[in-house]
C-alpha positions as a Python dict, from the first residue, in 0.01 Angstrom:
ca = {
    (1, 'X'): (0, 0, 0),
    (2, 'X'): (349, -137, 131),
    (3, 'X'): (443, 230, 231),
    (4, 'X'): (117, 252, 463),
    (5, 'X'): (196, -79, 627),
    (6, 'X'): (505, 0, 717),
    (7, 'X'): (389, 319, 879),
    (8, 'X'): (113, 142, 1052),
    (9, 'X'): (420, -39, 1186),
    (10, 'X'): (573, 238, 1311),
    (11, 'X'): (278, 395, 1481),
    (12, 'X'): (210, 93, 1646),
    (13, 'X'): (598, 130, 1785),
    (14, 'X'): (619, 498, 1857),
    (15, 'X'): (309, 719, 1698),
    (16, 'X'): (456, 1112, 1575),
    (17, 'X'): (300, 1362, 1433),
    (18, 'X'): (536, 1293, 1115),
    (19, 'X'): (399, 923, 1105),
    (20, 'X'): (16, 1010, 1119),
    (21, 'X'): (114, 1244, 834),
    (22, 'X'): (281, 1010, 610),
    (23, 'X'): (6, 804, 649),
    (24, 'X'): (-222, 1023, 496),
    (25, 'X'): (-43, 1121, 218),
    (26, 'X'): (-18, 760, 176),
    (27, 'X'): (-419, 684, 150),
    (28, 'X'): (-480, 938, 88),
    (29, 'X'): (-724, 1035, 388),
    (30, 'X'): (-693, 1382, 546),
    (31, 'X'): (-876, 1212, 913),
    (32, 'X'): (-497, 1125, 951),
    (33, 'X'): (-433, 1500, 939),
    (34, 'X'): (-697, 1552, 1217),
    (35, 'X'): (-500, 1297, 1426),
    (36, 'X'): (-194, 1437, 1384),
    (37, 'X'): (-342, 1761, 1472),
    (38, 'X'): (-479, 1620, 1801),
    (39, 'X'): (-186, 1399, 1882),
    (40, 'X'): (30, 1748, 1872),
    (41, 'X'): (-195, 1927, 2100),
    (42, 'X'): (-281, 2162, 1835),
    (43, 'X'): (63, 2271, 1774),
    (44, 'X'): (204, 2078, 1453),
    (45, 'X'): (247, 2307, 1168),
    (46, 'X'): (331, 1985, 1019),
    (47, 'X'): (14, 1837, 1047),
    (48, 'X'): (-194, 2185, 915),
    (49, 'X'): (54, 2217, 626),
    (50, 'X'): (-44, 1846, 525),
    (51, 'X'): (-425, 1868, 570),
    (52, 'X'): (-441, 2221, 329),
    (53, 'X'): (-174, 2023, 105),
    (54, 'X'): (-443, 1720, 109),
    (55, 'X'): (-736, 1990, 45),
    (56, 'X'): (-529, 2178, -205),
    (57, 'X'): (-411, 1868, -458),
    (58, 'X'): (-794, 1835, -487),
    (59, 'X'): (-843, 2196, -637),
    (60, 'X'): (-1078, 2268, -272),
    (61, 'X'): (-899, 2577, -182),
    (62, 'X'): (-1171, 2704, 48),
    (63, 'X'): (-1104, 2431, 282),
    (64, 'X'): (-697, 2445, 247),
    (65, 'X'): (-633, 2795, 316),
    (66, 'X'): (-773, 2770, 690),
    (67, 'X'): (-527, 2507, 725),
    (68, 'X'): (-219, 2649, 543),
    (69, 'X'): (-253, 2969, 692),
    (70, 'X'): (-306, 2781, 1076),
    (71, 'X'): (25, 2636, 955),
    (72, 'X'): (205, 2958, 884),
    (73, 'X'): (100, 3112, 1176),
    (74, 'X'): (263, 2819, 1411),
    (75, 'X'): (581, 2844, 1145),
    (76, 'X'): (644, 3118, 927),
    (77, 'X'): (952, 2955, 743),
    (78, 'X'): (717, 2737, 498),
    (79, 'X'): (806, 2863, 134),
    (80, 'X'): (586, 2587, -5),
    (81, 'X'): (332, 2634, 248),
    (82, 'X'): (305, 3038, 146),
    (83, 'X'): (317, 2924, -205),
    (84, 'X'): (-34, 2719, -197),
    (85, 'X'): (-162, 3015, 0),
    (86, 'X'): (-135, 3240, -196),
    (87, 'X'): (-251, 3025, -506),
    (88, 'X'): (-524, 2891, -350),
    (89, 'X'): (-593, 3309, -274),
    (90, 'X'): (-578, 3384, -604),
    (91, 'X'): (-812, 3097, -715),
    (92, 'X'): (-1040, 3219, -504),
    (93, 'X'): (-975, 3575, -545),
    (94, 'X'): (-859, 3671, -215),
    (95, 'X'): (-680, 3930, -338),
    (96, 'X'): (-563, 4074, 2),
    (97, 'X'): (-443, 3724, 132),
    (98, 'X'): (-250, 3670, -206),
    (99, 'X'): (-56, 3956, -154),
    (100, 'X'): (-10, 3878, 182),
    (101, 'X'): (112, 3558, 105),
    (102, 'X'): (342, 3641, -215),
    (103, 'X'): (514, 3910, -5),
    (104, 'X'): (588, 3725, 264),
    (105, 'X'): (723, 3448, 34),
    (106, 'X'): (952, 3679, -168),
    (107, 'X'): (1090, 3740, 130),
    (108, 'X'): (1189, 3429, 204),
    (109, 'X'): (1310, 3322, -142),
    (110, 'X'): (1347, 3651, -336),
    (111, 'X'): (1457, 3465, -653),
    (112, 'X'): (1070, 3305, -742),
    (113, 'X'): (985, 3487, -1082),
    (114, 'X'): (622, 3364, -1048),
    (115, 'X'): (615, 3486, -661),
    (116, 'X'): (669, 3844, -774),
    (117, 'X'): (387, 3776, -1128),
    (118, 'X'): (164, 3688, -902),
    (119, 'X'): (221, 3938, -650),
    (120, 'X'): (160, 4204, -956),
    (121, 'X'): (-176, 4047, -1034),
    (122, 'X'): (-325, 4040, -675),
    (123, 'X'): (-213, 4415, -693),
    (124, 'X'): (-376, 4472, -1021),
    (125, 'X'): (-696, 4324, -885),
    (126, 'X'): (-661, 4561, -566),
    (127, 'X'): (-607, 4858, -797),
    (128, 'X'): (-266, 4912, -665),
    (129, 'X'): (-99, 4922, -1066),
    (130, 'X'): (225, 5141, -875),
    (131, 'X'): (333, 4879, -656),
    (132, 'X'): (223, 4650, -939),
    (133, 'X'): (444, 4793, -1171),
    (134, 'X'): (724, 4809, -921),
    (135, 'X'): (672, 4434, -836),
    (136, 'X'): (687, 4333, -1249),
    (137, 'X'): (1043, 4525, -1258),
    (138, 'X'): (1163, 4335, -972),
    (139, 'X'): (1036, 4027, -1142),
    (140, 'X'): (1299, 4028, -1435),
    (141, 'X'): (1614, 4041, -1204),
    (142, 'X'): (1487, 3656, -1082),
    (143, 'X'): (1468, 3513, -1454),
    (144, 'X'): (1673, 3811, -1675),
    (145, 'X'): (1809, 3518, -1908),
    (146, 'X'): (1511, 3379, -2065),
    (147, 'X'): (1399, 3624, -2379),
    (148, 'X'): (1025, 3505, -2349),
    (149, 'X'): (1036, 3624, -1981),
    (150, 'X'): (1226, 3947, -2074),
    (151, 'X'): (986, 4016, -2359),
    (152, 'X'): (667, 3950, -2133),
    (153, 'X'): (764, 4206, -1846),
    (154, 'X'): (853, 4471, -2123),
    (155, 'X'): (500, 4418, -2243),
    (156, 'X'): (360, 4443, -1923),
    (157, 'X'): (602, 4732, -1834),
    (158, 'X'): (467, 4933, -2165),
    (159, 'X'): (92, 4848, -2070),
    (160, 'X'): (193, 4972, -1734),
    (161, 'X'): (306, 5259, -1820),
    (162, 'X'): (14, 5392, -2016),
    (163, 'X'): (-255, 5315, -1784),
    (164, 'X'): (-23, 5501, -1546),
    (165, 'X'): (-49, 5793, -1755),
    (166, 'X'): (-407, 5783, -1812),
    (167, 'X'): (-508, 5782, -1388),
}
């Protein structure tokens, strides 16, 4: 509890959005979040990233994604924001919003081998097994030297490949 006192301190000095979020990651209370929201005028993508982060940690990814994607929208360049997203879409099956998420991500770090899995499965579950397939085989250029990863896409690739050629 030393941490939140000596943010308390600092608030007291000079409150920032940054401060009213460190606070609630430090007790833990996501009406810190709101504050920081307020105190920004509604503009901190700071403040939305921490309150879905808060909301995601405990598994409630119905009450995170509003907030992560708010956060997006006022910032775009959040790989660990479009991450969660696209998790907590998955978790939820929000298939569309997954792949909306996972794209946008591997364009921002096009070197995430789980990024580009995931991607394939939102696909799968929106019956698109081309792109799918497509997505997989860009997934082993990000993680070509580990034979476990190698050996799952060429699985996949094979199981692809058939279902291909029974549509």
């Amino acid at each position: 509890y030393k941490a939140a006192e000596i943010i308390r301190q600092e608030l007291e000095k000079k409150p920032t959005v940054l401060l009213h979020c460190l606070l609630g990651d430090a007790i833990d209370d996501h009406n810190c979040y709101a504050t920081a929201w307020e105190f920004s005028k509604h503009t901190s993508g700071r403040a939305q990233a921490h309150w879905g982060t808060y909301y995601f940690r405990k598994a409630e990814y119905a009450e995170a994604i509003p907030h992560l994607e708010k956060s997006v929208e006022i910032n775009s360049l959040q790989e660990k924001v479009w991450l969660r997203l696209g998790f907590a879409a998955i978790q939820l099956e929000r298939w569309e919003l997954a792949v909306h998420a996972y794209i946008t991500y591997t364009h921002i770090e096009p070197l995430g081998f789980e990024s580009w899995n995931n991607l394939a499965k939102a696909l799968v579950k929106l019956g698109d097994k081309i792109r799918a397939h497509k997505v997989l085989s860009e997934s082993l250029k990000c993680n070509y030297n580990n034979w476990k990863v190698i050996i799952f896409i060429f699985v996949c690739l094979i199981l692809f490949t058939y279902i291909l050629n029974r549509v």
